[in-house]
Amino acid sequence: MRLLLVRHGQTTSNVGHQLDTDVPGADLTELGRTQAQAVPAALADEAIDALYVSDLVRTSQTAAPLAQAVGLKPRVRGGLREIPAGDVEMRSDEEAVDAYLGTIFAWDVEPDRRVPGGESGTEVFARFDEVVAEAHAEHPDGTVVMVSHGAMIRAWAAARADNVDLDYAGEHWLPNTGLVALEGDPGRGWTVVCWTQEPLGGPALADRAHTGPGGEPEDDDAADEADAPD
């Protein structure tokens, strides 16, 4: 299966650099809506068999233009929701962001470590795995798009792919409407074949200063784009 993980478009909380993970979450900004409108053309060469979104409103808003273009009804699954910020929800200060990301990017060695007031890595990956397994059961040789969230996509891809790890994910940001494409299946595993570091609409739609904490790298000097890991 070809699995295309697309981060949602820019939200008002991204502009404020806030850890916004609760339902229903913030709406897209005007730029975010423009980013969403660019997704269908960017994925025009993909034969998409199914489209999934999380239960946060920003993913449905992002997926709407693509759903219309390909004639698919998005399937809403809570398992694709962003990693909960727990006790630091809606905070934007450095201490809160570091506590959140520091926990997530330690899950390679401490998968049961829990975001304070939130989930463990084991719980997060299990719920995302469930949605992927559902999609694979219906489209084992197809192409499936899942519109999800920055920290969720980066962490899950790093945990499940055979050619990237959490160190890679920590150093490579995922902008609004950025794409991580994987090929494989739940049984044999996954390989990342593309990890974009610009929006699907191209660099003109990027707002590097307001992408939100879930999509930013730990190192602001990370490369501008990496189509596929080594």
Coordinates of C-alpha atoms in Angstrom, one line a residue:
M1 CA 0.0 0.0 0.0
R2 CA 1.0 3.6 -0.7
L3 CA 0.3 5.7 2.4
L4 CA 0.3 9.5 2.0
L5 CA 0.4 11.3 5.3
V6 CA -0.5 15.0 4.9
R7 CA -0.3 17.5 7.6
H8 CA -3.2 19.9 7.9
G9 CA -3.0 23.5 6.7
Q10 CA -2.0 26.4 8.9
T11 CA -4.3 27.2 11.8
T12 CA -4.8 30.2 14.1
S13 CA -3.1 28.3 16.8
N14 CA -0.1 27.6 14.6
V15 CA 0.3 31.3 14.2
G16 CA 0.3 31.7 18.0
H17 CA 2.7 28.7 18.3
Q18 CA 0.3 27.1 20.7
L19 CA 0.0 23.4 21.6
D20 CA -3.5 23.0 20.4
T21 CA -4.5 19.3 20.5
D22 CA -8.0 19.1 22.0
V23 CA -11.2 18.6 20.0
P24 CA -12.4 20.5 18.0
G25 CA -9.3 22.6 17.6
A26 CA -8.6 25.8 15.7
D27 CA -9.8 26.6 12.2
L28 CA -7.5 27.2 9.3
T29 CA -6.2 30.6 8.6
E30 CA -6.6 32.2 5.2
L31 CA -3.2 30.9 4.3
G32 CA -4.2 27.5 5.5
R33 CA -7.2 27.4 3.2
T34 CA -5.0 28.4 0.3
Q35 CA -2.7 25.6 1.2
A36 CA -5.6 23.2 1.3
Q37 CA -6.8 24.4 -2.2
A38 CA -3.3 23.5 -3.6
V39 CA -3.4 19.9 -2.4
P40 CA -5.5 18.4 -5.2
A41 CA -3.2 19.6 -8.0
A42 CA -0.1 18.5 -6.0
L43 CA -1.5 15.0 -5.7
A44 CA -3.1 14.8 -9.2
D45 CA -0.9 12.0 -10.3
E46 CA -1.9 9.8 -7.4
A47 CA -4.7 7.3 -7.8
I48 CA -6.3 7.8 -4.4
D49 CA -8.5 5.0 -3.1
A50 CA -9.5 6.3 0.3
L51 CA -9.2 9.5 2.3
Y52 CA -9.1 9.7 6.1
V53 CA -9.0 12.6 8.5
S54 CA -8.8 13.0 12.3
D55 CA -11.6 14.3 14.4
L56 CA -10.0 17.8 14.7
V57 CA -11.7 20.3 12.4
R58 CA -8.6 21.5 10.7
T59 CA -8.0 18.1 9.0
S60 CA -11.5 18.1 7.6
Q61 CA -11.1 21.6 6.3
T62 CA -7.8 20.7 4.7
A63 CA -9.1 17.6 3.1
A64 CA -12.3 19.2 1.7
P65 CA -10.8 20.4 -1.6
L66 CA -9.1 17.0 -2.2
A67 CA -12.3 15.1 -1.3
Q68 CA -14.2 17.2 -3.9
A69 CA -11.6 16.7 -6.5
V70 CA -11.4 12.9 -6.2
G71 CA -15.0 12.2 -5.3
L72 CA -14.3 10.6 -2.0
K73 CA -16.0 11.1 1.4
P74 CA -13.4 11.6 4.2
R75 CA -13.5 9.0 6.9
V76 CA -13.2 10.6 10.3
R77 CA -11.0 8.6 12.8
G78 CA -10.0 9.7 16.2
G79 CA -6.9 7.6 16.0
L80 CA -5.4 10.1 13.6
R81 CA -5.7 12.9 16.2
E82 CA -2.7 14.9 17.3
I83 CA -0.6 13.7 20.2
P84 CA -2.4 15.3 23.2
A85 CA -0.4 18.1 25.0
G86 CA -2.1 17.2 28.3
D87 CA -1.1 19.5 31.1
V88 CA 0.6 22.0 28.7
E89 CA -2.4 22.3 26.3
M90 CA -2.6 25.7 24.6
R91 CA 0.7 26.9 26.0
S92 CA 3.3 28.4 23.7
D93 CA 6.2 29.0 26.0
E94 CA 9.6 27.3 25.5
E95 CA 9.3 25.2 28.6
A96 CA 6.0 23.7 27.6
V97 CA 7.0 23.0 24.0
D98 CA 10.3 21.4 25.1
A99 CA 8.4 19.2 27.6
Y100 CA 6.0 18.1 24.9
L101 CA 8.5 17.4 22.1
G102 CA 11.1 16.1 24.5
T103 CA 8.7 13.3 25.6
I104 CA 7.7 12.4 22.1
F105 CA 11.2 12.2 20.7
A106 CA 12.2 10.0 23.6
W107 CA 9.7 7.3 22.6
D108 CA 12.3 5.3 20.7
V109 CA 13.9 4.3 24.0
E110 CA 11.0 5.0 26.4
P111 CA 7.7 4.2 24.6
D112 CA 5.8 4.0 27.8
R113 CA 6.8 7.5 28.8
R114 CA 3.8 9.7 29.0
V115 CA 3.2 13.3 28.1
P116 CA 2.2 14.8 31.5
G117 CA -1.6 14.5 31.5
G118 CA -1.6 12.9 28.1
E119 CA -0.8 9.6 26.3
S120 CA 2.3 7.3 26.1
G121 CA 4.0 6.5 22.9
T122 CA 2.6 2.9 23.1
E123 CA -0.9 4.3 23.2
V124 CA -0.4 6.9 20.5
F125 CA 1.2 4.5 18.0
A126 CA -1.5 1.8 18.7
R127 CA -4.4 4.1 17.8
F128 CA -2.7 5.3 14.6
D129 CA -1.8 1.7 13.7
E130 CA -5.5 0.7 14.0
V131 CA -6.5 3.2 11.4
V132 CA -3.7 2.2 9.1
A133 CA -4.7 -1.5 9.5
E134 CA -8.3 -0.6 8.6
A135 CA -7.2 1.2 5.4
H136 CA -4.8 -1.6 4.5
A137 CA -7.5 -4.3 4.9
E138 CA -9.6 -2.5 2.3
H139 CA -6.9 -1.3 0.0
P140 CA -3.8 -3.6 0.4
D141 CA -2.5 -2.5 -3.0
G142 CA -4.0 1.0 -3.2
T143 CA -3.1 4.5 -2.3
V144 CA -4.6 6.0 0.9
V145 CA -4.3 9.6 2.0
M146 CA -4.5 10.4 5.7
V147 CA -4.7 14.1 6.8
S148 CA -3.3 14.2 10.3
H149 CA -1.0 16.4 12.4
G150 CA 2.6 17.4 12.6
A151 CA 3.9 15.7 15.7
M152 CA 1.7 12.6 15.1
I153 CA 2.9 12.1 11.5
R154 CA 6.6 12.7 12.4
A155 CA 6.5 10.4 15.4
W156 CA 4.5 7.5 13.8
A157 CA 6.5 7.5 10.6
A158 CA 9.8 7.4 12.6
A159 CA 8.5 4.6 14.8
R160 CA 7.2 2.4 12.0
A161 CA 9.5 3.0 9.0
D162 CA 12.6 1.0 8.5
N163 CA 14.7 3.9 7.1
V164 CA 14.0 6.8 9.5
D165 CA 14.1 7.1 13.3
L166 CA 13.1 9.7 15.9
D167 CA 16.4 11.5 15.5
Y168 CA 15.6 12.0 11.8
A169 CA 12.1 13.2 12.6
G170 CA 13.4 15.6 15.2
E171 CA 15.7 17.2 12.7
H172 CA 13.3 17.4 9.8
W173 CA 10.3 19.7 10.1
L174 CA 6.9 19.0 8.5
P175 CA 5.3 22.3 7.4
N176 CA 1.6 22.8 7.0
T177 CA 0.4 20.5 4.2
G178 CA 3.8 18.8 4.1
L179 CA 3.8 15.2 3.0
V180 CA 5.4 12.0 4.4
A181 CA 4.8 9.1 1.9
L182 CA 5.4 5.5 2.9
E183 CA 5.1 2.2 1.1
G184 CA 4.6 -1.2 2.7
D185 CA 2.1 -2.9 4.9
P186 CA 1.4 -3.4 8.6
G187 CA 2.8 -6.9 8.6
R188 CA 6.1 -6.4 6.8
G189 CA 6.7 -2.8 7.8
W190 CA 7.0 0.6 6.0
T191 CA 9.6 2.6 4.1
V192 CA 9.5 6.3 3.9
V193 CA 9.9 7.3 0.2
C194 CA 9.3 11.0 0.5
W195 CA 9.4 13.6 3.3
T196 CA 8.8 17.1 2.0
Q197 CA 9.9 20.2 3.9
E198 CA 7.6 22.6 2.0
P199 CA 3.9 22.7 1.5
L200 CA 2.3 20.6 -1.2
G201 CA 1.5 23.8 -3.0
G202 CA 5.2 24.7 -3.1
P203 CA 7.5 27.1 -1.2
A204 CA 5.4 30.2 -2.0
L205 CA 2.8 28.8 0.5
A206 CA 5.2 28.3 3.3
D207 CA 5.2 30.3 6.5
R208 CA 8.2 29.0 8.4
A209 CA 7.7 31.3 11.3
H210 CA 4.1 30.2 12.0
T211 CA 4.0 26.4 11.4
G212 CA 3.4 25.5 15.0
P213 CA 5.4 23.4 17.5
G214 CA 4.2 20.1 16.2
G215 CA 5.9 20.6 12.8
E216 CA 9.1 22.3 13.7
P217 CA 12.5 20.7 13.9
E218 CA 14.6 20.8 17.0
D219 CA 17.3 22.4 14.8
D220 CA 16.2 25.5 12.9
D221 CA 19.1 25.0 10.5
A222 CA 17.6 21.8 9.1
A223 CA 17.8 21.4 5.4
D224 CA 15.0 23.1 3.4
E225 CA 13.9 19.9 1.7
A226 CA 14.5 16.2 1.9
D227 CA 12.6 14.2 -0.7
A228 CA 13.6 10.8 0.7
P229 CA 15.8 9.7 3.6
D230 CA 19.1 8.0 3.0

